[in-house]
Amino acid sequence: MTTRPMGLRERKKKETRQQISNIATRMFIERGFDEVTIAEIAQAAEVAKMTVTNYFPRKEDLVLDLHDEIVAHPARTVAERASGESALAALRRDYFAALERRDALLGFSGRPFARTVTGSPALLARLRELHEQRETALAAVLAGEPGTDGADGTTGDVIARMVAGQLVSALRVLFGEAIRRTLDGEDEDTVAAALHTSATQVFDLLEPSLGAYAVR
């Protein structure tokens, strides 16, 4: 599978978006999320206020700039799983690979960033919303998989939503544990070691009920 090379215009837009997000995040960390305005961010980034809102319609997403990836990643991981692999096995494999990378999607964000997010009710609400959206996206993928209907052939959507809820809840709890340990001052290697133990227990606990569900 090949990826289309990014054109100059597309690359410039991506760079501008990232620059705005980086500047905004730095300002939020220094002053607090609620204390910084979009106009101040635009001025610091040397762009028009409309440029900021075009890239980030919601102020919260200046901080949670990986929101699209947060929502889409579990669903994409399951959709692209290997032959013979269950939805649970795919997410388990992906989680431990991301843990090795200290991936930001798992909560590796640094203490100042974690403090900024947890200190803002608006950001916490947005984070909850993103977790709900990723659950919906995963459920949609599971519901479309062959062999995932209920026993009567009519409950597939309900079962898919239930399974998605269980899987995303596991990821959400592990994410929260990463943030908690980061706020407690643990370094990344210590956090990763603790998450490896916790994630192993979590996925093992889910295995008896979900290990045979949605096997490709």
PDB file of C-alpha atoms in Angstrom:
ATOM      1  CA  MET A   1       0.000   0.000   0.000  1.00  0.00           C
ATOM      2  CA  THR A   2       1.526   3.327  -1.070  1.00  0.00           C
ATOM      3  CA  THR A   3       0.907   6.776   0.383  1.00  0.00           C
ATOM      4  CA  ARG A   4       0.426   9.748  -1.932  1.00  0.00           C
ATOM      5  CA  PRO A   5       3.255  12.276  -1.493  1.00  0.00           C
ATOM      6  CA  MET A   6       2.129  15.440   0.291  1.00  0.00           C
ATOM      7  CA  GLY A   7       2.089  18.497  -1.951  1.00  0.00           C
ATOM      8  CA  LEU A   8       3.694  21.819  -1.011  1.00  0.00           C
ATOM      9  CA  ARG A   9       0.361  23.503  -0.216  1.00  0.00           C
ATOM     10  CA  GLU A  10      -0.784  20.574   1.885  1.00  0.00           C
ATOM     11  CA  ARG A  11       2.534  20.455   3.725  1.00  0.00           C
ATOM     12  CA  LYS A  12       2.427  24.200   4.425  1.00  0.00           C
ATOM     13  CA  LYS A  13      -1.075  23.897   5.854  1.00  0.00           C
ATOM     14  CA  LYS A  14       0.012  21.044   8.090  1.00  0.00           C
ATOM     15  CA  GLU A  15       3.022  23.020   9.302  1.00  0.00           C
ATOM     16  CA  THR A  16       0.893  26.095  10.017  1.00  0.00           C
ATOM     17  CA  ARG A  17      -1.643  24.010  11.934  1.00  0.00           C
ATOM     18  CA  GLN A  18       1.086  22.409  14.031  1.00  0.00           C
ATOM     19  CA  GLN A  19       2.755  25.746  14.717  1.00  0.00           C
ATOM     20  CA  ILE A  20      -0.509  27.249  15.949  1.00  0.00           C
ATOM     21  CA  SER A  21      -1.153  24.244  18.177  1.00  0.00           C
ATOM     22  CA  ASN A  22       2.367  24.325  19.628  1.00  0.00           C
ATOM     23  CA  ILE A  23       2.167  28.046  20.417  1.00  0.00           C
ATOM     24  CA  ALA A  24      -1.292  27.711  21.930  1.00  0.00           C
ATOM     25  CA  THR A  25      -0.288  24.743  24.071  1.00  0.00           C
ATOM     26  CA  ARG A  26       2.745  26.618  25.390  1.00  0.00           C
ATOM     27  CA  MET A  27       0.544  29.581  26.308  1.00  0.00           C
ATOM     28  CA  PHE A  28      -2.035  27.343  27.983  1.00  0.00           C
ATOM     29  CA  ILE A  29       0.680  25.634  30.044  1.00  0.00           C
ATOM     30  CA  GLU A  30       2.130  28.976  31.130  1.00  0.00           C
ATOM     31  CA  ARG A  31      -1.145  30.769  31.919  1.00  0.00           C
ATOM     32  CA  GLY A  32      -3.951  28.220  32.043  1.00  0.00           C
ATOM     33  CA  PHE A  33      -6.414  27.187  29.377  1.00  0.00           C
ATOM     34  CA  ASP A  34      -9.210  29.547  30.401  1.00  0.00           C
ATOM     35  CA  GLU A  35      -6.921  32.564  30.639  1.00  0.00           C
ATOM     36  CA  VAL A  36      -5.757  32.574  27.017  1.00  0.00           C
ATOM     37  CA  THR A  37      -7.929  33.908  24.193  1.00  0.00           C
ATOM     38  CA  ILE A  38      -8.008  32.910  20.545  1.00  0.00           C
ATOM     39  CA  ALA A  39      -7.025  36.471  19.634  1.00  0.00           C
ATOM     40  CA  GLU A  40      -3.893  36.226  21.783  1.00  0.00           C
ATOM     41  CA  ILE A  41      -2.974  32.912  20.165  1.00  0.00           C
ATOM     42  CA  ALA A  42      -3.426  34.394  16.697  1.00  0.00           C
ATOM     43  CA  GLN A  43      -1.221  37.344  17.599  1.00  0.00           C
ATOM     44  CA  ALA A  44       1.516  35.097  19.011  1.00  0.00           C
ATOM     45  CA  ALA A  45       1.380  32.846  15.937  1.00  0.00           C
ATOM     46  CA  GLU A  46       1.318  35.868  13.612  1.00  0.00           C
ATOM     47  CA  VAL A  47      -1.817  34.718  11.816  1.00  0.00           C
ATOM     48  CA  ALA A  48      -5.351  36.042  11.576  1.00  0.00           C
ATOM     49  CA  LYS A  49      -7.846  35.003  14.240  1.00  0.00           C
ATOM     50  CA  MET A  50      -9.933  33.403  11.482  1.00  0.00           C
ATOM     51  CA  THR A  51      -6.949  31.260  10.511  1.00  0.00           C
ATOM     52  CA  VAL A  52      -6.854  29.819  14.026  1.00  0.00           C
ATOM     53  CA  THR A  53     -10.575  29.058  14.029  1.00  0.00           C
ATOM     54  CA  ASN A  54     -10.421  27.595  10.526  1.00  0.00           C
ATOM     55  CA  TYR A  55      -7.863  25.044  11.705  1.00  0.00           C
ATOM     56  CA  PHE A  56      -9.367  24.635  15.171  1.00  0.00           C
ATOM     57  CA  PRO A  57     -13.115  25.383  15.326  1.00  0.00           C
ATOM     58  CA  ARG A  58     -13.047  24.415  19.015  1.00  0.00           C
ATOM     59  CA  LYS A  59     -10.591  26.020  21.395  1.00  0.00           C
ATOM     60  CA  GLU A  60     -10.142  22.702  23.230  1.00  0.00           C
ATOM     61  CA  ASP A  61      -8.724  21.100  20.108  1.00  0.00           C
ATOM     62  CA  LEU A  62      -5.789  23.509  20.134  1.00  0.00           C
ATOM     63  CA  VAL A  63      -4.610  21.399  23.076  1.00  0.00           C
ATOM     64  CA  LEU A  64      -6.073  18.063  22.027  1.00  0.00           C
ATOM     65  CA  ASP A  65      -4.827  18.519  18.483  1.00  0.00           C
ATOM     66  CA  LEU A  66      -4.739  14.742  17.930  1.00  0.00           C
ATOM     67  CA  HIS A  67      -8.506  14.582  18.334  1.00  0.00           C
ATOM     68  CA  ASP A  68      -9.123  13.025  14.916  1.00  0.00           C
ATOM     69  CA  GLU A  69      -6.546  10.317  15.607  1.00  0.00           C
ATOM     70  CA  ILE A  70      -7.889   9.723  19.129  1.00  0.00           C
ATOM     71  CA  VAL A  71     -11.323   9.019  17.688  1.00  0.00           C
ATOM     72  CA  ALA A  72     -10.293   7.013  14.639  1.00  0.00           C
ATOM     73  CA  HIS A  73      -7.380   4.913  15.855  1.00  0.00           C
ATOM     74  CA  PRO A  74      -9.119   1.981  17.613  1.00  0.00           C
ATOM     75  CA  ALA A  75     -11.637   1.605  14.770  1.00  0.00           C
ATOM     76  CA  ARG A  76      -8.872   1.684  12.170  1.00  0.00           C
ATOM     77  CA  THR A  77      -6.778  -0.808  14.133  1.00  0.00           C
ATOM     78  CA  VAL A  78      -9.668  -3.265  14.192  1.00  0.00           C
ATOM     79  CA  ALA A  79     -10.613  -2.647  10.567  1.00  0.00           C
ATOM     80  CA  GLU A  80      -7.033  -3.375   9.461  1.00  0.00           C
ATOM     81  CA  ARG A  81      -6.414  -6.397  11.729  1.00  0.00           C
ATOM     82  CA  ALA A  82      -4.746  -9.491  10.345  1.00  0.00           C
ATOM     83  CA  SER A  83      -6.494 -12.662   9.258  1.00  0.00           C
ATOM     84  CA  GLY A  84      -7.265 -14.844  12.268  1.00  0.00           C
ATOM     85  CA  GLU A  85      -6.978 -11.900  14.663  1.00  0.00           C
ATOM     86  CA  SER A  86      -9.855 -10.831  16.909  1.00  0.00           C
ATOM     87  CA  ALA A  87     -10.782  -7.227  17.654  1.00  0.00           C
ATOM     88  CA  LEU A  88      -9.418  -7.631  21.176  1.00  0.00           C
ATOM     89  CA  ALA A  89      -6.149  -9.160  19.954  1.00  0.00           C
ATOM     90  CA  ALA A  90      -5.666  -6.345  17.434  1.00  0.00           C
ATOM     91  CA  LEU A  91      -6.140  -3.648  20.058  1.00  0.00           C
ATOM     92  CA  ARG A  92      -3.911  -5.499  22.492  1.00  0.00           C
ATOM     93  CA  ARG A  93      -1.122  -5.814  19.930  1.00  0.00           C
ATOM     94  CA  ASP A  94      -1.474  -2.165  18.948  1.00  0.00           C
ATOM     95  CA  TYR A  95      -1.482  -0.980  22.568  1.00  0.00           C
ATOM     96  CA  PHE A  96       1.780  -2.661  23.489  1.00  0.00           C
ATOM     97  CA  ALA A  97       3.451  -1.445  20.293  1.00  0.00           C
ATOM     98  CA  ALA A  98       2.343   2.113  21.151  1.00  0.00           C
ATOM     99  CA  LEU A  99       3.573   1.616  24.707  1.00  0.00           C
ATOM    100  CA  GLU A 100       7.048   0.858  23.385  1.00  0.00           C
ATOM    101  CA  ARG A 101       6.930   4.155  21.468  1.00  0.00           C
ATOM    102  CA  ARG A 102       5.615   6.077  24.503  1.00  0.00           C
ATOM    103  CA  ASP A 103       2.808   7.225  22.230  1.00  0.00           C
ATOM    104  CA  ALA A 104       0.928  10.422  23.141  1.00  0.00           C
ATOM    105  CA  LEU A 105      -2.373   8.636  22.419  1.00  0.00           C
ATOM    106  CA  LEU A 106      -1.683   6.482  25.477  1.00  0.00           C
ATOM    107  CA  GLY A 107      -1.225   9.518  27.724  1.00  0.00           C
ATOM    108  CA  PHE A 108       2.512  10.166  27.411  1.00  0.00           C
ATOM    109  CA  SER A 109       2.317  13.927  27.346  1.00  0.00           C
ATOM    110  CA  GLY A 110       4.594  15.282  30.046  1.00  0.00           C
ATOM    111  CA  ARG A 111       3.598  16.653  33.425  1.00  0.00           C
ATOM    112  CA  PRO A 112       2.918  20.296  32.390  1.00  0.00           C
ATOM    113  CA  PHE A 113       0.583  19.154  29.598  1.00  0.00           C
ATOM    114  CA  ALA A 114      -1.189  16.659  31.865  1.00  0.00           C
ATOM    115  CA  ARG A 115      -1.645  19.372  34.504  1.00  0.00           C
ATOM    116  CA  THR A 116      -3.114  21.741  31.916  1.00  0.00           C
ATOM    117  CA  VAL A 117      -5.661  19.179  30.723  1.00  0.00           C
ATOM    118  CA  THR A 118      -6.737  17.963  34.154  1.00  0.00           C
ATOM    119  CA  GLY A 119      -6.941  21.524  35.452  1.00  0.00           C
ATOM    120  CA  SER A 120      -9.569  22.567  32.916  1.00  0.00           C
ATOM    121  CA  PRO A 121     -13.184  21.347  33.136  1.00  0.00           C
ATOM    122  CA  ALA A 122     -13.623  22.268  29.466  1.00  0.00           C
ATOM    123  CA  LEU A 123     -10.688  20.105  28.383  1.00  0.00           C
ATOM    124  CA  LEU A 124     -11.798  17.192  30.547  1.00  0.00           C
ATOM    125  CA  ALA A 125     -15.283  17.426  29.041  1.00  0.00           C
ATOM    126  CA  ARG A 126     -13.822  17.460  25.539  1.00  0.00           C
ATOM    127  CA  LEU A 127     -11.666  14.442  26.364  1.00  0.00           C
ATOM    128  CA  ARG A 128     -14.736  12.534  27.565  1.00  0.00           C
ATOM    129  CA  GLU A 129     -16.493  13.464  24.337  1.00  0.00           C
ATOM    130  CA  LEU A 130     -13.586  12.135  22.274  1.00  0.00           C
ATOM    131  CA  HIS A 131     -13.672   8.832  24.148  1.00  0.00           C
ATOM    132  CA  GLU A 132     -17.395   8.574  23.419  1.00  0.00           C
ATOM    133  CA  GLN A 133     -16.798   9.304  19.743  1.00  0.00           C
ATOM    134  CA  ARG A 134     -14.081   6.665  19.482  1.00  0.00           C
ATOM    135  CA  GLU A 135     -16.497   4.161  21.040  1.00  0.00           C
ATOM    136  CA  THR A 136     -19.123   5.028  18.416  1.00  0.00           C
ATOM    137  CA  ALA A 137     -16.568   4.721  15.610  1.00  0.00           C
ATOM    138  CA  LEU A 138     -15.370   1.334  16.849  1.00  0.00           C
ATOM    139  CA  ALA A 139     -18.936   0.075  17.250  1.00  0.00           C
ATOM    140  CA  ALA A 140     -19.684   0.999  13.644  1.00  0.00           C
ATOM    141  CA  VAL A 141     -16.727  -1.075  12.438  1.00  0.00           C
ATOM    142  CA  LEU A 142     -17.673  -4.043  14.612  1.00  0.00           C
ATOM    143  CA  ALA A 143     -21.317  -3.944  13.540  1.00  0.00           C
ATOM    144  CA  GLY A 144     -20.255  -4.225   9.918  1.00  0.00           C
ATOM    145  CA  GLU A 145     -18.094  -7.290  10.478  1.00  0.00           C
ATOM    146  CA  PRO A 146     -19.388 -10.689   9.292  1.00  0.00           C
ATOM    147  CA  GLY A 147     -20.194 -13.156  12.034  1.00  0.00           C
ATOM    148  CA  THR A 148     -20.824 -10.607  14.762  1.00  0.00           C
ATOM    149  CA  ASP A 149     -24.629 -10.860  14.846  1.00  0.00           C
ATOM    150  CA  GLY A 150     -26.336 -11.998  18.008  1.00  0.00           C
ATOM    151  CA  ALA A 151     -27.862 -15.453  18.359  1.00  0.00           C
ATOM    152  CA  ASP A 152     -31.189 -14.341  16.892  1.00  0.00           C
ATOM    153  CA  GLY A 153     -29.545 -12.457  14.028  1.00  0.00           C
ATOM    154  CA  THR A 154     -31.001  -9.112  15.143  1.00  0.00           C
ATOM    155  CA  THR A 155     -28.819  -8.000  18.040  1.00  0.00           C
ATOM    156  CA  GLY A 156     -25.552  -7.412  16.204  1.00  0.00           C
ATOM    157  CA  ASP A 157     -25.607  -3.634  16.669  1.00  0.00           C
ATOM    158  CA  VAL A 158     -26.327  -3.946  20.378  1.00  0.00           C
ATOM    159  CA  ILE A 159     -23.527  -6.457  20.876  1.00  0.00           C
ATOM    160  CA  ALA A 160     -21.156  -4.326  18.798  1.00  0.00           C
ATOM    161  CA  ARG A 161     -21.900  -1.286  20.959  1.00  0.00           C
ATOM    162  CA  MET A 162     -21.414  -3.319  24.120  1.00  0.00           C
ATOM    163  CA  VAL A 163     -18.081  -4.727  22.919  1.00  0.00           C
ATOM    164  CA  ALA A 164     -16.913  -1.296  21.746  1.00  0.00           C
ATOM    165  CA  GLY A 165     -17.855   0.093  25.141  1.00  0.00           C
ATOM    166  CA  GLN A 166     -15.792  -2.539  26.932  1.00  0.00           C
ATOM    167  CA  LEU A 167     -12.748  -2.100  24.692  1.00  0.00           C
ATOM    168  CA  VAL A 168     -12.740   1.683  24.704  1.00  0.00           C
ATOM    169  CA  SER A 169     -13.360   1.714  28.450  1.00  0.00           C
ATOM    170  CA  ALA A 170     -10.215  -0.369  28.903  1.00  0.00           C
ATOM    171  CA  LEU A 171      -8.198   2.066  26.800  1.00  0.00           C
ATOM    172  CA  ARG A 172      -9.724   5.002  28.638  1.00  0.00           C
ATOM    173  CA  VAL A 173      -8.828   3.605  32.068  1.00  0.00           C
ATOM    174  CA  LEU A 174      -5.261   2.926  30.961  1.00  0.00           C
ATOM    175  CA  PHE A 175      -5.022   6.458  29.538  1.00  0.00           C
ATOM    176  CA  GLY A 176      -6.212   7.881  32.839  1.00  0.00           C
ATOM    177  CA  GLU A 177      -3.640   5.801  34.711  1.00  0.00           C
ATOM    178  CA  ALA A 178      -0.875   7.202  32.509  1.00  0.00           C
ATOM    179  CA  ILE A 179      -2.015  10.754  33.253  1.00  0.00           C
ATOM    180  CA  ARG A 180      -2.327  10.069  36.983  1.00  0.00           C
ATOM    181  CA  ARG A 181       1.162   8.618  37.244  1.00  0.00           C
ATOM    182  CA  THR A 182       2.585  11.460  35.167  1.00  0.00           C
ATOM    183  CA  LEU A 183       1.018  14.011  37.512  1.00  0.00           C
ATOM    184  CA  ASP A 184       2.525  12.103  40.438  1.00  0.00           C
ATOM    185  CA  GLY A 185       5.951  12.827  38.966  1.00  0.00           C
ATOM    186  CA  GLU A 186       6.864   9.380  37.634  1.00  0.00           C
ATOM    187  CA  ASP A 187       9.194   9.342  34.638  1.00  0.00           C
ATOM    188  CA  GLU A 188       8.114   7.815  31.332  1.00  0.00           C
ATOM    189  CA  ASP A 189       9.933   4.517  31.842  1.00  0.00           C
ATOM    190  CA  THR A 190       8.319   4.022  35.244  1.00  0.00           C
ATOM    191  CA  VAL A 191       4.897   4.878  33.841  1.00  0.00           C
ATOM    192  CA  ALA A 192       5.422   2.519  30.910  1.00  0.00           C
ATOM    193  CA  ALA A 193       6.437  -0.370  33.182  1.00  0.00           C
ATOM    194  CA  ALA A 194       3.356   0.127  35.352  1.00  0.00           C
ATOM    195  CA  LEU A 195       1.101   0.373  32.304  1.00  0.00           C
ATOM    196  CA  HIS A 196       2.572  -2.815  30.862  1.00  0.00           C
ATOM    197  CA  THR A 197       1.540  -4.685  34.000  1.00  0.00           C
ATOM    198  CA  SER A 198      -1.897  -3.057  34.184  1.00  0.00           C
ATOM    199  CA  ALA A 199      -2.619  -3.483  30.471  1.00  0.00           C
ATOM    200  CA  THR A 200      -1.666  -7.151  30.602  1.00  0.00           C
ATOM    201  CA  GLN A 201      -4.130  -7.673  33.440  1.00  0.00           C
ATOM    202  CA  VAL A 202      -6.855  -5.678  31.688  1.00  0.00           C
ATOM    203  CA  PHE A 203      -6.575  -7.489  28.355  1.00  0.00           C
ATOM    204  CA  ASP A 204      -6.294 -10.866  30.088  1.00  0.00           C
ATOM    205  CA  LEU A 205      -9.476 -10.094  31.972  1.00  0.00           C
ATOM    206  CA  LEU A 206     -11.321  -9.321  28.725  1.00  0.00           C
ATOM    207  CA  GLU A 207      -9.982 -12.376  26.881  1.00  0.00           C
ATOM    208  CA  PRO A 208     -12.484 -15.020  28.116  1.00  0.00           C
ATOM    209  CA  SER A 209     -15.503 -13.006  26.966  1.00  0.00           C
ATOM    210  CA  LEU A 210     -14.164 -11.145  23.911  1.00  0.00           C
ATOM    211  CA  GLY A 211     -11.260 -13.232  22.657  1.00  0.00           C
ATOM    212  CA  ALA A 212     -13.402 -15.069  20.122  1.00  0.00           C
ATOM    213  CA  TYR A 213     -15.465 -12.066  19.026  1.00  0.00           C
ATOM    214  CA  ALA A 214     -14.948 -10.550  15.560  1.00  0.00           C
ATOM    215  CA  VAL A 215     -12.158 -12.898  14.514  1.00  0.00           C
ATOM    216  CA  ARG A 216     -11.205 -12.133  10.908  1.00  0.00           C
TER     217      ARG A 216
END
